[in-house]
Amino acid sequence: MIDRRHFIGASVAGGLGAVAAASGCAPEGGSGGAAAGSADGAAAVPPFELDEVTVDQLQASMASGERTARSIAELYLARIEALDGRGPELRSIIETNPDVLQIADELDAERAAGNVRGPLHGIPVALKDNIDTHDRMTTTAGSLALEGSIPPQDSGVAARLREAGAVILAKANLSEWAYFRGIRATSGWSARGGQCRNPYALDRNPCGSSSGSGVAASANLCALTVGTETGGSIMCPSSSNGIVGIKPTVGLWSRAGVIPISHSQDTAGPMCRTVRDAAVLLGACTGVDPRDPATAASEGRAYADYTQFLDPAGLQGARIGVVRTFPGFDPRVLALFDEAIEAMRAEGAVIIDPANMDAAAWNDTLSLVVLECEFKANLNAYLAGLGPDAPVKSLAEVIEFNKRNADREMPHFGQQRLIASQARGPLTDPEYIDAVTTIQRANREDGIDRLAREHDLDAIVAPTRDLPWPTDHIKGDRLDGGSSAAPAAIAGVPDITVPMGFVRGLPTGISFFGPAWTEPTLLRIAYAYEQATQERRPPTFAATLG
């Protein structure tokens, strides 16, 4: 694996209960092992009238009076209750918004008065539990150390969504501290949420760290979800759960109020069932935010409506570079990838194969130096911003909390990454400055930018992630599976994954990435590929796949 899990793991030597219908917080602790699931799999899951529904369809139903924002929210709350805390026990949602029905009623009243804010008016959205909301939900990154924490203001993402009329329905489970805690870690596990499960095979891992967002979108627990990525945490769970994920250019969306790892690489982004839904969500959250200086670079480069770039003929004449230097992929995934290339060629794309990158650029151990240094500085700043009543006020206090509560916080793996980060120096340290300069240049100017320029490419493609692995709380995640997320993540440039097909019932995706601010072009190509192939299939909720 060559995303964050890989270089974190390789660089080291040597239960969610029922969710209440209108509110609820998961009990402490989590699953003690891999998902059990019922033997009859899909037979245990009731039919759902909003299965695979799109934003456009929901808007049409509200415009016609067939549905209301309240009735839609109620249906999703019931779906969460049926599948997340009971039934297959997906454990993708940490808590639901106790005010969600009141918010929906207010938006319905606005609609009745003739005020529809836009395409997200009345649409339920679930946010990963590291994205601040100033309401009666908490923001904890899945950690008991932040249990009860209500930030002093909305994140930039949450504020934009509220302005757009979206209904913030719930907080999604995640890999605790966005997977930046310990070695032999298990993706999708947090002390608050327990072990999130892959809806295609409950004993398989959903990948992380945006595991709950990926599962909730795939299993139709919400219309739209938002995840965050530092090194593959939107790409991997999107691929592993059969959905579309967009990692925007760093600075397109505000990171203000997102519990951080790396200011060089962090970004939030859409995780949805279709490219069009993801494009709708992407445009709703753009704009300069004074709380995040990186967004200043988006001025004149961002759009409020990315659906204008969606073209079913968008592959015609598009120049696509194929990277073959990502190791570790199952041969069956590579076979699907070859079929995807031929499908794009049949749609009129010009294929440059291979158009390879230097694997040393993203396998560089300096990546871990950057993440550890930035995590310490960024997390301390975030915790200080919570004010004097914050449960913990520094990374050092988080480490001590985990030690005191090891039975609940560390039943499966430790906190080696937190300890290593605490030992790092300031961001003025020459070791850090050299590391961040080296890896960004290697993956951006000398990597993705160079490749696109030399071959005159509209997009670079590769398989997104290898097949989902069995969840294992003893050995932790599989670190040898292929991934293409690292270069775009390190470079801070856009990456879009779209369902590519299935291997024995397990989904996998294809990634389209390119230089900074090329979201319009990548969306045009990704949408055309999606429309030509139609590989998205809803999950089966099988207990296991033989």
XYZ file of C-alpha atoms in Angstrom:
546
model
C 0.000 0.000 0.000
C 1.463 3.366 -0.917
C -0.870 5.861 0.658
C -0.530 7.204 4.217
C -1.043 3.749 5.750
C 1.918 2.451 3.798
C 4.504 5.025 4.694
C 3.281 5.246 8.285
C 3.498 1.481 8.681
C 6.650 0.999 6.655
C 8.544 3.756 8.443
C 8.199 2.214 11.891
C 10.982 -0.089 13.040
C 10.802 -3.537 13.836
C -19.278 -0.683 19.732
C -21.388 1.492 18.257
C -24.838 0.757 19.835
C -28.209 1.661 18.410
C -28.552 5.175 17.064
C -31.603 7.044 18.292
C -33.991 8.171 15.591
C -33.561 11.880 16.188
C -30.444 11.979 18.352
C -27.940 9.697 19.879
C -24.331 9.152 20.651
C -22.497 5.851 20.427
C -21.540 4.192 23.709
C -17.895 4.074 24.628
C -15.755 1.249 23.401
C -16.031 -0.683 20.187
C -16.139 -3.978 18.434
C -13.826 -6.633 19.768
C -13.094 -8.186 16.401
C -14.040 -8.510 12.771
C -17.638 -8.105 11.742
C -19.904 -11.043 12.383
C -22.969 -10.279 10.264
C -25.983 -12.465 9.735
C -25.731 -15.570 7.603
C -28.504 -14.472 5.267
C -26.751 -11.199 4.406
C -29.004 -9.096 2.205
C -32.140 -10.889 3.361
C -31.733 -9.174 6.742
C -31.764 -5.694 5.172
C -35.230 -4.221 4.541
C -35.990 -2.533 1.197
C -35.520 1.230 1.194
C -37.504 3.646 -0.929
C -34.564 6.052 -1.253
C -32.087 3.436 -2.485
C -29.655 5.034 -4.961
C -31.695 8.238 -5.107
C -29.823 11.271 -6.446
C -29.850 14.923 -5.410
C -31.761 15.820 -8.582
C -34.408 13.200 -7.818
C -34.781 14.387 -4.237
C -35.148 17.977 -5.414
C -37.785 16.958 -7.958
C -39.728 15.095 -5.283
C -39.692 18.119 -2.972
C -40.626 20.478 -5.796
C -43.627 18.314 -6.677
C -44.756 18.036 -3.063
C -44.270 14.272 -3.025
C -41.664 14.617 -0.278
C -40.441 17.229 2.149
C -37.055 17.818 3.719
C -38.548 16.459 6.930
C -39.885 13.257 5.364
C -36.534 12.652 3.640
C -34.621 13.178 6.880
C -36.996 10.829 8.692
C -36.433 8.109 6.109
C -32.657 8.361 6.445
C -32.850 8.354 10.251
C -34.899 5.175 10.101
C -32.413 3.665 7.666
C -29.542 4.477 10.041
C -31.457 2.875 12.900
C -32.152 -0.265 10.870
C -28.670 -0.829 9.426
C -26.157 0.943 11.612
C -27.050 0.012 15.168
C -29.006 -3.113 14.276
C -29.203 -5.491 11.319
C -25.763 -5.660 9.710
C -24.454 -3.153 12.325
C -22.415 -1.104 9.884
C -21.293 1.317 12.609
C -20.768 4.086 10.090
C -22.526 6.825 12.094
C -21.262 8.050 15.465
C -24.198 10.323 16.251
C -27.169 11.943 14.568
C -28.213 15.567 14.830
C -30.836 16.019 17.576
C -32.124 19.131 15.799
C -32.325 17.620 12.326
C -36.119 17.543 12.054
C -36.465 21.126 13.256
C -33.881 22.216 10.674
C -35.751 20.300 7.971
C -39.037 21.949 8.987
C -37.446 25.395 8.699
C -36.139 24.603 5.230
C -39.549 23.284 4.194
C -41.079 26.557 5.353
C -38.554 28.462 3.236
C -39.461 26.362 0.206
C -43.171 26.943 0.784
C -42.465 30.679 0.881
C -40.765 30.460 -2.510
C -37.168 30.540 -1.308
C -35.079 27.598 -2.539
C -31.427 28.270 -1.812
C -30.040 25.931 -4.442
C -29.552 22.254 -5.328
C -28.732 21.255 -1.740
C -31.845 22.823 -0.176
C -33.284 20.185 2.158
C -30.695 17.520 1.211
C -29.266 15.469 4.137
C -25.465 15.374 4.443
C -23.323 13.400 6.903
C -19.958 14.855 7.949
C -16.931 12.916 9.103
C -16.448 13.296 12.849
C -13.373 15.488 12.476
C -15.339 18.341 10.855
C -16.559 20.946 13.357
C -20.229 21.734 13.757
C -21.378 24.294 16.295
C -24.590 22.576 17.302
C -25.615 19.845 19.712
C -23.381 17.280 18.000
C -19.797 16.803 19.100
C -16.590 16.727 17.053
C -14.079 14.216 18.366
C -12.084 12.504 15.578
C -13.524 9.350 17.143
C -11.496 9.799 20.320
C -12.799 9.640 23.865
C -10.276 12.370 24.686
C -12.569 14.868 22.912
C -15.848 13.333 24.024
C -18.395 16.093 24.597
C -16.403 18.684 22.664
C -18.589 21.237 20.877
C -16.440 23.674 18.868
C -17.035 27.425 19.258
C -18.086 27.808 15.612
C -18.879 25.819 12.495
C -16.094 24.615 10.253
C -15.844 26.357 6.910
C -17.397 23.293 5.284
C -20.341 23.128 7.684
C -20.988 26.863 7.341
C -21.082 26.614 3.535
C -23.418 23.627 3.678
C -25.841 25.423 5.996
C -25.799 28.478 3.708
C -26.629 26.189 0.783
C -29.642 24.789 2.649
C -28.214 21.341 3.316
C -29.462 19.413 6.344
C -26.504 18.250 8.446
C -27.881 14.873 9.449
C -25.080 13.116 11.310
C -21.418 12.649 12.135
C -19.760 9.682 10.461
C -17.379 7.217 12.079
C -13.725 7.226 11.043
C -10.343 5.740 11.761
C -9.552 7.439 15.060
C -7.474 10.632 14.705
C -7.827 10.081 10.937
C -5.601 6.994 11.181
C -2.699 8.965 12.626
C -2.387 7.231 15.980
C -0.556 3.899 16.072
C 1.104 1.085 14.174
C -0.817 -2.128 13.382
C -3.869 0.137 13.331
C -7.232 -0.992 11.989
C -8.975 1.275 9.504
C -12.534 2.189 10.400
C -12.066 1.713 14.145
C -12.522 4.445 16.722
C -13.050 4.266 20.454
C -16.318 6.192 20.117
C -17.694 4.440 17.059
C -16.314 0.919 17.186
C -15.444 -0.987 14.030
C -17.051 0.251 10.832
C -17.902 -2.555 8.390
C -17.794 -2.868 4.632
C -21.378 -3.216 3.351
C -20.348 -5.525 0.495
C -18.876 -8.083 2.911
C -19.238 -7.355 6.603
C -16.006 -9.091 7.545
C -14.031 -6.916 5.104
C -12.526 -3.556 5.943
C -14.148 -0.323 4.666
C -10.737 1.382 4.534
C -10.120 4.733 6.119
C -9.849 7.141 7.496
C -13.151 8.373 6.030
C -14.610 4.894 6.497
C -17.960 5.950 7.941
C -18.506 8.499 5.181
C -17.791 5.861 2.544
C -20.024 3.224 4.112
C -22.893 5.628 4.839
C -22.939 6.862 1.235
C -22.679 3.379 -0.247
C -25.332 1.858 2.020
C -27.758 4.732 1.353
C -27.762 5.966 4.952
C -27.576 9.544 3.710
C -27.950 11.421 0.436
C -24.390 12.791 0.500
C -21.361 12.496 2.755
C -18.163 14.452 3.330
C -14.805 12.897 4.141
C -11.298 14.237 4.608
C -7.989 13.175 3.121
C -4.339 13.563 3.958
C -2.918 10.548 2.117
C -5.698 8.420 0.643
C -8.497 8.764 3.182
C -11.135 9.775 0.618
C -9.760 7.688 -2.239
C -9.436 4.368 -0.413
C -12.840 4.207 1.333
C -14.549 5.450 -1.834
C -12.954 2.670 -3.879
C -13.507 0.022 -1.197
C -17.179 0.935 -0.810
C -18.050 1.359 -4.479
C -18.679 5.121 -4.578
C -17.327 8.328 -6.115
C -14.837 10.366 -4.111
C -13.251 13.730 -4.838
C -10.088 14.981 -3.159
C -10.017 18.636 -4.192
C -6.968 20.787 -4.747
C -5.717 21.872 -1.314
C -7.298 25.304 -0.835
C -10.445 24.737 -2.908
C -12.369 23.894 0.277
C -11.680 25.540 3.611
C -9.933 23.399 6.235
C -10.861 25.797 9.054
C -12.486 23.784 11.807
C -11.296 20.397 10.556
C -9.268 18.455 13.120
C -5.933 18.460 11.310
C -2.994 16.288 10.458
C -1.115 18.188 7.758
C -1.666 21.703 6.452
C 0.349 20.667 3.385
C -1.980 17.839 2.454
C -5.295 17.986 4.372
C -8.555 18.665 2.583
C -12.195 17.715 2.950
C -14.125 16.486 -0.063
C -17.323 14.859 -1.396
C -18.065 11.127 -1.101
C -21.196 10.256 -3.076
C -22.832 7.577 -5.205
C -22.598 9.464 -8.509
C -20.226 11.926 -10.131
C -23.053 14.438 -10.588
C -23.945 14.386 -6.884
C -20.268 14.818 -6.023
C -20.043 17.779 -8.415
C -23.080 19.420 -6.799
C -21.536 19.017 -3.352
C -18.109 20.182 -4.529
C -19.421 23.532 -5.763
C -21.408 24.225 -2.604
C -18.297 24.391 -0.405
C -15.891 26.471 -2.501
C -14.912 30.045 -1.726
C -12.240 32.044 0.062
C -12.310 31.670 3.850
C -10.219 34.122 5.917
C -9.780 31.351 8.510
C -7.852 29.229 5.991
C -5.159 31.188 4.114
C -4.773 28.375 1.561
C -8.197 29.239 0.120
C -6.881 32.601 -1.129
C -5.268 30.715 -4.023
C -8.721 29.536 -5.152
C -9.792 33.073 -6.070
C -10.702 33.014 -9.760
C -10.105 29.254 -9.950
C -13.149 27.944 -8.072
C -16.713 27.468 -9.255
C -20.002 27.427 -7.372
C -21.398 24.990 -9.954
C -19.254 22.138 -11.214
C -22.158 20.351 -12.895
C -21.641 22.684 -15.875
C -18.531 20.659 -16.751
C -20.255 17.270 -16.847
C -20.377 15.963 -20.409
C -21.234 12.369 -21.366
C -19.007 12.860 -24.429
C -16.195 14.233 -22.287
C -13.754 11.467 -23.199
C -13.806 12.379 -26.877
C -10.309 13.618 -27.682
C -9.211 13.610 -24.029
C -5.545 12.739 -23.573
C -5.225 10.145 -20.804
C -1.878 9.108 -19.326
C -1.709 5.619 -17.790
C 0.606 5.135 -14.806
C 1.863 1.557 -14.481
C 4.356 2.088 -11.655
C 2.026 1.624 -8.675
C 2.896 -1.817 -7.244
C 0.867 -4.263 -5.169
C -2.391 -4.536 -7.115
C -4.216 -7.835 -7.439
C -3.988 -9.083 -11.069
C -7.789 -9.102 -11.229
C -7.872 -5.399 -10.362
C -5.311 -4.739 -13.085
C -7.469 -6.696 -15.528
C -10.420 -4.440 -14.694
C -8.135 -1.432 -15.133
C -7.153 -2.625 -18.610
C -10.852 -2.975 -19.455
C -11.419 0.582 -18.198
C -8.645 1.868 -20.464
C -10.229 0.151 -23.453
C -13.638 1.584 -22.515
C -12.133 5.086 -22.527
C -10.410 4.416 -25.851
C -13.765 3.297 -27.285
C -15.261 6.617 -26.153
C -12.674 8.529 -28.168
C -9.933 9.100 -25.599
C -6.310 9.286 -26.708
C -4.441 6.847 -24.464
C -0.763 7.341 -23.634
C 0.304 4.037 -22.083
C 2.525 4.024 -20.195
C 2.999 7.519 -18.824
C 4.908 6.576 -15.717
C 6.012 8.424 -12.610
C 8.983 7.760 -10.350
C 7.754 5.558 -7.498
C 10.556 6.872 -5.270
C 8.782 10.242 -5.111
C 5.867 8.994 -3.024
C 7.683 6.195 -1.200
C 10.093 8.728 0.281
C 10.381 8.286 4.071
C 10.498 12.088 4.378
C 6.706 11.975 4.048
C 6.438 10.724 7.600
C 8.689 13.515 8.879
C 6.308 16.051 7.322
C 3.174 14.478 8.777
C 4.598 14.093 12.278
C 5.889 17.669 12.422
C 2.745 19.219 10.991
C 0.400 17.073 13.097
C 1.970 18.270 16.336
C 1.818 21.945 15.382
C -1.612 21.789 13.761
C -3.336 19.711 16.429
C -2.005 21.909 19.232
C -3.353 24.963 17.396
C -6.748 23.303 16.849
C -7.079 22.272 20.500
C -6.078 25.756 21.672
C -8.869 27.141 19.507
C -11.479 25.128 21.392
C -11.092 27.491 24.345
C -10.514 26.978 28.076
C -13.236 24.353 28.450
C -11.679 21.955 25.932
C -11.421 18.380 27.319
C -7.753 18.260 26.258
C -5.573 21.203 25.330
C -2.513 19.698 23.644
C -1.153 16.620 21.922
C 0.718 15.829 25.143
C -2.590 15.761 27.044
C -4.127 13.464 24.414
C -1.247 11.040 24.904
C -1.688 11.095 28.679
C -5.458 10.613 28.335
C -4.896 7.531 26.212
C -2.492 6.111 28.768
C -5.024 6.597 31.561
C -7.791 5.076 29.480
C -5.828 2.391 27.649
C -8.507 -0.259 28.186
C -11.015 1.791 26.173
C -8.711 3.736 23.846
C -6.058 1.170 23.018
C -7.584 -2.332 23.139
C -6.263 -3.181 19.645
C -3.317 -0.890 18.845
C -1.240 1.831 20.447
C -0.358 5.493 19.912
C 3.140 5.340 18.491
C 2.400 8.004 15.875
C 1.183 10.450 18.530
C 4.292 9.870 20.626
C 6.595 10.275 17.620
C 4.845 13.512 16.670
C 5.164 14.877 20.189
C 8.923 14.319 19.977
C 9.232 16.404 16.805
C 10.565 19.942 16.738
C 8.879 23.109 15.449
C 7.999 23.884 11.839
C 11.145 26.018 11.655
C 13.269 22.871 12.032
C 15.543 22.492 8.959
C 14.767 18.767 8.826
C 11.074 19.535 8.359
C 11.639 22.326 5.839
C 13.889 20.103 3.730
C 11.425 17.202 3.925
C 8.326 19.140 2.868
C 10.173 20.955 0.083
C 11.636 17.705 -1.258
C 8.477 15.604 -1.347
C 6.235 18.348 -2.713
C 8.635 19.153 -5.541
C 9.083 15.457 -6.384
C 5.342 14.813 -6.594
C 4.141 18.163 -7.946
C 6.590 20.073 -10.179
C 8.795 17.065 -11.018
C 5.927 14.560 -10.821
C 2.321 15.214 -11.817
C 2.956 18.622 -13.423
C 5.907 17.323 -15.443
C 4.021 14.244 -16.612
C 0.993 16.277 -17.687
C 3.164 18.801 -19.502
C 5.424 16.315 -21.302
C 2.510 14.273 -22.671
C -0.009 17.143 -22.945
C -2.377 15.197 -20.676
C -5.895 16.070 -19.595
C -5.827 13.401 -16.860
C -3.595 10.768 -15.348
C -5.213 7.439 -14.456
C -4.425 4.461 -12.253
C -6.344 1.916 -10.190
C -7.399 3.592 -6.946
C -6.893 0.877 -4.333
C -6.496 -2.866 -4.096
C -9.381 -5.049 -2.893
C -10.796 -4.667 0.633
C -9.003 -6.929 3.100
C -10.460 -8.884 6.042
C -10.642 -6.728 9.163
C -8.052 -7.948 11.668
C -7.650 -6.392 15.116
C -4.592 -8.505 15.888
C -2.406 -7.849 12.845
C -4.010 -4.585 11.773
C -4.415 -3.394 8.196
C -2.842 -5.000 5.164
C 0.073 -2.799 4.137
C 1.014 -4.495 0.871
C -2.018 -3.694 -1.293
C -1.684 -1.275 -4.181
C -2.766 2.365 -3.996
C -2.380 5.370 -6.300
C -3.405 8.076 -3.832
C -0.036 9.277 -2.552
C 1.267 11.511 -5.381
C -1.860 13.673 -5.632
C -2.158 13.795 -1.847
C 1.434 14.922 -1.298
C 1.258 17.372 -4.193
C -2.036 18.828 -2.952
C -3.709 18.375 -6.356
C -7.137 16.972 -7.295
C -7.963 13.271 -7.474
C -11.313 11.681 -8.384
C -12.164 7.998 -7.975
C -15.074 6.329 -9.783
C -16.321 2.713 -9.450
C -14.397 0.498 -11.894
C -15.922 -2.917 -11.269
C -16.016 -5.876 -8.909
C -13.821 -8.845 -8.087
C -15.915 -11.639 -6.550
C -18.373 -9.116 -5.140
C -15.790 -6.620 -3.840
C -15.685 -3.153 -5.428
C -12.673 -1.306 -6.736
C -12.205 2.100 -8.350
C -10.249 4.016 -10.968
C -8.579 7.359 -10.187
C -8.324 10.443 -12.392
C -5.829 13.058 -11.203
C -3.915 16.019 -12.579
C -2.322 19.391 -11.774
C -3.800 21.849 -9.289
C -7.188 23.429 -10.062
C -8.033 20.988 -12.886
C -11.247 19.782 -11.237
C -13.393 20.899 -14.223
C -11.408 18.783 -16.687
C -11.166 15.791 -14.362
C -14.905 15.910 -13.659
C -15.690 16.025 -17.373
C -13.588 12.912 -17.961
C -14.691 11.039 -14.831
C -18.353 11.700 -15.606
C -17.991 10.483 -19.182
C -16.269 7.316 -17.923
C -19.020 6.750 -15.339
C -21.777 7.198 -17.912
C -20.074 4.860 -20.364
C -19.429 2.049 -17.867
C -22.088 2.336 -15.104
C -20.145 0.163 -12.642
C -21.798 1.400 -9.435
C -23.868 -1.335 -7.767
C -25.472 -1.047 -4.303
C -24.026 -3.256 -1.559
C -25.288 -6.736 -0.730
C -24.546 -6.750 3.035
C -23.146 -10.286 2.771
C -21.691 -11.670 5.977
C -18.648 -12.851 4.046
C -17.586 -13.612 0.494
C -16.030 -16.990 -0.211
